[in-house]
């Protein structure tokens, strides 16, 4: 069983790597950010509640995201494991998760703040297939994989990015100790080339 948590600051490459590892190992990729953005788009009660927090770069209340994850990991496709991307983000979330399931490994993708601001402010995402690109490496307006028009996330502006990094440092960083103390933390250097990061994660998971 591979019940994995991907940790790391916004812009470290959690989403990109989770999608790649999901494809390689056949585990479902569960991103609370993606689930919340879909809820906002659909105008569901959860979406309405989450929007103002997300636009400001603050965390959505614990009980909302815990409920989402609890329902999601109970589904059949999670029987052999899953990849949680962007959850948990607070100690109460990590504690709630430990009550409902056993996490087998937490992968921490480490990158420093200044690079994160550059990565996030130039980030573009494909709303159709989920591909993430950067203006420095790809200047087209349409997704190179599926052709849909690329968009910039509402929270990828500099003021919101700085707040998200500060929220991460205060509220999510302590989870590194949480999983270290449980002996299941693996840290991967997130500065390396994207393929090397993927390989390092696969090696850690399969070791
Ligand atoms: P992400 O796509 O992971 O960068 O998440 C985008 C935004 O969704 C975050 O800035 C939060 O507002 C919200 N969010 C996603 N996951 C969580 C979580 N586990 N706890 C609280 N808020 C979350």
CSV table of C-alpha atoms and ligand atoms in Angstrom, one decimal:
chain,number,residue,atom,x,y,z
A,1,UNK,CA,0.0,0.0,0.0
A,2,UNK,CA,1.3,3.4,-0.9
A,3,UNK,CA,-0.5,6.2,0.9
A,4,UNK,CA,1.6,9.2,0.0
A,5,UNK,CA,1.6,12.8,1.1
A,6,UNK,CA,3.5,15.4,-1.0
A,7,UNK,CA,4.8,18.3,1.0
A,8,UNK,CA,6.6,21.5,-0.1
A,9,UNK,CA,6.0,25.2,-0.5
A,10,UNK,CA,3.7,26.6,-3.2
A,11,UNK,CA,5.7,26.4,-6.5
A,12,UNK,CA,8.0,23.6,-5.4
A,13,UNK,CA,6.5,21.4,-8.1
A,14,UNK,CA,4.2,19.2,-5.9
A,15,UNK,CA,1.3,19.2,-8.5
A,16,UNK,CA,3.6,18.6,-11.4
A,17,UNK,CA,5.4,15.8,-9.7
A,18,UNK,CA,2.2,14.3,-8.2
A,19,UNK,CA,0.7,14.1,-11.7
A,20,UNK,CA,3.9,12.4,-13.0
A,21,UNK,CA,4.2,9.9,-10.2
A,22,UNK,CA,0.4,9.2,-10.5
A,23,UNK,CA,0.9,8.2,-14.1
A,24,UNK,CA,4.1,6.1,-13.4
A,25,UNK,CA,2.7,4.2,-10.4
A,26,UNK,CA,-1.0,4.1,-11.2
A,27,UNK,CA,-2.0,5.8,-8.0
A,28,UNK,CA,-4.8,8.4,-7.9
A,29,UNK,CA,-3.6,12.0,-7.7
A,30,UNK,CA,-5.7,13.9,-5.1
A,31,UNK,CA,-5.2,17.7,-5.1
A,32,UNK,CA,-7.3,19.6,-2.6
A,33,UNK,CA,-6.5,22.8,-4.5
A,34,UNK,CA,-7.9,21.3,-7.8
A,35,UNK,CA,-11.0,20.0,-6.0
A,36,UNK,CA,-11.6,23.4,-4.4
A,37,UNK,CA,-11.1,25.2,-7.8
A,38,UNK,CA,-13.5,22.8,-9.4
A,39,UNK,CA,-16.0,23.5,-6.6
A,40,UNK,CA,-15.7,27.3,-7.2
A,41,UNK,CA,-16.2,26.9,-10.9
A,42,UNK,CA,-19.4,24.8,-10.3
A,43,UNK,CA,-20.6,27.2,-7.7
A,44,UNK,CA,-21.2,24.5,-5.0
A,45,UNK,CA,-21.6,25.5,-1.3
A,46,UNK,CA,-18.0,24.4,-0.6
A,47,UNK,CA,-16.8,26.5,-3.6
A,48,UNK,CA,-18.7,29.5,-2.3
A,49,UNK,CA,-17.2,29.1,1.1
A,50,UNK,CA,-13.6,28.5,-0.2
A,51,UNK,CA,-13.3,31.3,-2.7
A,52,UNK,CA,-12.5,34.3,-0.5
A,53,UNK,CA,-9.8,32.4,1.4
A,54,UNK,CA,-8.2,31.1,-1.8
A,55,UNK,CA,-8.3,34.5,-3.5
A,56,UNK,CA,-6.4,36.0,-0.6
A,57,UNK,CA,-3.9,33.1,-0.4
A,58,UNK,CA,-5.2,32.0,3.0
A,59,UNK,CA,-6.0,28.5,4.0
A,60,UNK,CA,-9.6,27.2,3.7
A,61,UNK,CA,-10.9,26.1,7.1
A,62,UNK,CA,-9.6,22.7,8.3
A,63,UNK,CA,-13.1,21.0,8.6
A,64,UNK,CA,-13.8,21.8,4.9
A,65,UNK,CA,-10.7,20.2,3.5
A,66,UNK,CA,-10.7,17.3,6.0
A,67,UNK,CA,-14.2,16.4,4.9
A,68,UNK,CA,-13.2,16.5,1.2
A,69,UNK,CA,-10.2,14.2,1.7
A,70,UNK,CA,-12.0,11.8,4.0
A,71,UNK,CA,-14.7,11.3,1.3
A,72,UNK,CA,-12.2,11.0,-1.5
A,73,UNK,CA,-9.8,8.5,0.0
A,74,UNK,CA,-12.7,6.2,0.9
A,75,UNK,CA,-13.4,5.6,-2.8
A,76,UNK,CA,-12.5,2.3,-4.4
A,77,UNK,CA,-9.7,3.6,-6.6
A,78,UNK,CA,-7.7,4.5,-3.4
A,79,UNK,CA,-7.6,0.9,-2.1
A,80,UNK,CA,-4.0,0.4,-3.1
A,81,UNK,CA,-2.9,3.9,-2.2
A,82,UNK,CA,-3.0,7.5,-3.4
A,83,UNK,CA,-1.0,10.7,-3.7
A,84,UNK,CA,-2.2,13.6,-1.6
A,85,UNK,CA,-1.0,16.9,-3.1
A,86,UNK,CA,-1.5,20.0,-1.0
A,87,UNK,CA,-3.0,18.1,2.0
A,88,UNK,CA,-2.4,18.2,4.9
A,89,UNK,CA,-1.4,21.8,5.3
A,90,UNK,CA,-1.8,22.3,9.1
A,91,UNK,CA,-1.1,20.1,12.1
A,92,UNK,CA,-4.9,19.6,12.8
A,93,UNK,CA,-5.2,18.3,9.3
A,94,UNK,CA,-2.3,15.9,9.7
A,95,UNK,CA,-3.7,14.7,13.0
A,96,UNK,CA,-7.2,14.2,11.5
A,97,UNK,CA,-5.6,12.3,8.6
A,98,UNK,CA,-3.7,10.0,11.0
A,99,UNK,CA,-7.1,9.1,12.6
A,100,UNK,CA,-8.6,8.0,9.3
A,101,UNK,CA,-5.7,6.3,7.5
A,102,UNK,CA,-2.1,5.3,7.7
A,103,UNK,CA,0.3,7.5,5.7
A,104,UNK,CA,3.2,5.4,4.5
A,105,UNK,CA,5.5,8.2,3.3
A,106,UNK,CA,5.7,12.0,3.2
A,107,UNK,CA,7.7,13.3,0.3
A,108,UNK,CA,9.1,16.8,0.9
A,109,UNK,CA,10.1,18.8,-2.2
A,110,UNK,CA,12.5,21.5,-1.0
A,111,UNK,CA,13.0,24.8,-2.8
A,112,UNK,CA,13.9,28.3,-1.4
A,113,UNK,CA,11.4,31.3,-1.3
A,114,UNK,CA,12.9,33.6,-4.0
A,115,UNK,CA,12.9,31.0,-6.7
A,116,UNK,CA,9.2,30.1,-5.7
A,117,UNK,CA,8.1,33.7,-6.4
A,118,UNK,CA,9.7,33.6,-9.9
A,119,UNK,CA,8.2,30.2,-10.6
A,120,UNK,CA,4.7,31.1,-9.5
A,121,UNK,CA,4.4,34.6,-11.0
A,122,UNK,CA,5.3,33.2,-14.5
A,123,UNK,CA,3.2,30.0,-14.1
A,124,UNK,CA,0.5,29.2,-16.6
A,125,UNK,CA,-1.9,26.3,-16.3
A,126,UNK,CA,-4.1,24.4,-18.7
A,127,UNK,CA,-7.7,24.2,-17.4
A,128,UNK,CA,-8.4,21.2,-19.6
A,129,UNK,CA,-5.5,18.8,-19.0
A,130,UNK,CA,-3.8,20.3,-15.9
A,131,UNK,CA,-0.4,20.8,-17.6
A,132,UNK,CA,1.7,23.5,-15.9
A,133,UNK,CA,4.0,25.7,-18.0
A,134,UNK,CA,6.2,28.8,-17.4
A,135,UNK,CA,6.5,31.9,-19.5
A,136,UNK,CA,10.3,31.6,-19.6
A,137,UNK,CA,10.2,28.2,-21.2
A,138,UNK,CA,7.0,28.4,-23.2
A,139,UNK,CA,5.5,31.6,-24.7
A,140,UNK,CA,2.5,30.2,-26.5
A,141,UNK,CA,-1.1,31.1,-25.5
A,142,UNK,CA,-2.3,27.5,-25.9
A,143,UNK,CA,-1.5,24.3,-24.1
A,144,UNK,CA,1.3,22.4,-25.9
A,145,UNK,CA,-0.3,19.1,-25.0
A,146,UNK,CA,-4.0,19.6,-25.7
A,147,UNK,CA,-4.4,23.0,-27.3
A,148,UNK,CA,-6.8,24.6,-24.8
A,149,UNK,CA,-6.1,28.3,-23.9
A,150,UNK,CA,-3.7,28.5,-20.9
A,151,UNK,CA,-4.7,30.6,-17.9
A,152,UNK,CA,-3.0,32.3,-15.0
A,153,UNK,CA,-4.4,31.1,-11.6
A,154,UNK,CA,-6.2,33.9,-9.7
A,155,UNK,CA,-3.8,33.4,-6.7
A,156,UNK,CA,-0.6,33.6,-8.8
A,157,UNK,CA,-0.1,37.4,-8.4
A,158,UNK,CA,2.9,38.7,-6.4
A,159,UNK,CA,1.0,39.9,-3.3
A,160,UNK,CA,-1.0,36.7,-2.9
A,161,UNK,CA,2.1,34.6,-3.7
A,162,UNK,CA,4.0,36.3,-0.8
A,163,UNK,CA,1.1,35.6,1.6
A,164,UNK,CA,0.9,32.0,0.5
A,165,UNK,CA,4.6,31.6,1.2
A,166,UNK,CA,4.2,33.2,4.6
A,167,UNK,CA,1.2,30.9,5.4
A,168,UNK,CA,3.2,27.9,4.3
A,169,UNK,CA,6.2,28.9,6.5
A,170,UNK,CA,3.9,29.4,9.6
A,171,UNK,CA,1.3,26.7,9.2
A,172,UNK,CA,2.6,23.9,6.9
A,173,UNK,CA,6.4,23.9,7.6
A,174,UNK,CA,5.8,22.2,11.0
A,175,UNK,CA,4.5,19.1,9.2
A,176,UNK,CA,8.0,18.4,8.1
A,177,UNK,CA,8.9,17.7,11.8
A,178,UNK,CA,5.6,15.9,12.3
A,179,UNK,CA,6.4,13.3,9.6
A,180,UNK,CA,10.1,13.2,10.4
A,181,UNK,CA,9.2,12.2,14.0
A,182,UNK,CA,7.2,9.4,12.6
A,183,UNK,CA,10.2,8.2,10.6
A,184,UNK,CA,8.4,8.5,7.2
A,185,UNK,CA,9.8,11.7,5.8
A,186,UNK,CA,11.8,11.7,2.5
A,187,UNK,CA,13.3,15.0,1.3
A,188,UNK,CA,14.0,15.6,-2.4
A,189,UNK,CA,15.9,18.5,-3.9
A,190,UNK,CA,13.3,20.5,-5.9
A,191,UNK,CA,16.0,22.6,-7.7
A,192,UNK,CA,17.0,19.8,-10.0
A,193,UNK,CA,15.7,19.3,-13.5
A,194,UNK,CA,12.1,18.2,-13.4
A,195,UNK,CA,12.9,14.7,-14.7
A,196,UNK,CA,15.6,14.2,-12.0
A,197,UNK,CA,13.1,15.2,-9.3
A,198,UNK,CA,10.6,12.6,-10.6
A,199,UNK,CA,13.3,9.9,-10.6
A,200,UNK,CA,14.4,10.8,-7.1
A,201,UNK,CA,10.8,10.6,-5.8
A,202,UNK,CA,10.3,7.2,-7.6
A,203,UNK,CA,13.5,5.9,-6.0
A,204,UNK,CA,12.4,7.1,-2.6
A,205,UNK,CA,9.0,5.5,-2.9
A,206,UNK,CA,10.3,2.2,-4.2
A,207,UNK,CA,13.3,1.9,-1.8
B,1,LIG,P1,-2.9,24.6,-4.2
B,1,LIG,O1,-3.5,24.4,-5.5
B,1,LIG,O2,-2.5,23.4,-3.5
B,1,LIG,O3,-1.8,25.6,-4.3
B,1,LIG,O4,-4.0,25.3,-3.3
B,1,LIG,C1,-4.6,26.5,-3.6
B,1,LIG,C2,-5.3,27.1,-2.5
B,1,LIG,O5,-6.4,26.2,-2.1
B,1,LIG,C3,-4.5,27.3,-1.2
B,1,LIG,O6,-3.8,28.6,-1.2
B,1,LIG,C4,-5.6,27.3,-0.1
B,1,LIG,O7,-6.4,28.5,-0.1
B,1,LIG,C5,-6.6,26.2,-0.7
B,1,LIG,N1,-6.2,24.9,-0.1
B,1,LIG,C6,-5.7,23.8,-0.9
B,1,LIG,N2,-5.5,22.8,0.0
B,1,LIG,C7,-5.7,23.2,1.2
B,1,LIG,C8,-5.6,22.6,2.5
B,1,LIG,N3,-5.1,21.4,2.7
B,1,LIG,N4,-6.0,23.4,3.6
B,1,LIG,C9,-6.4,24.6,3.4
B,1,LIG,N5,-6.5,25.2,2.3
B,1,LIG,C10,-6.2,24.5,1.2
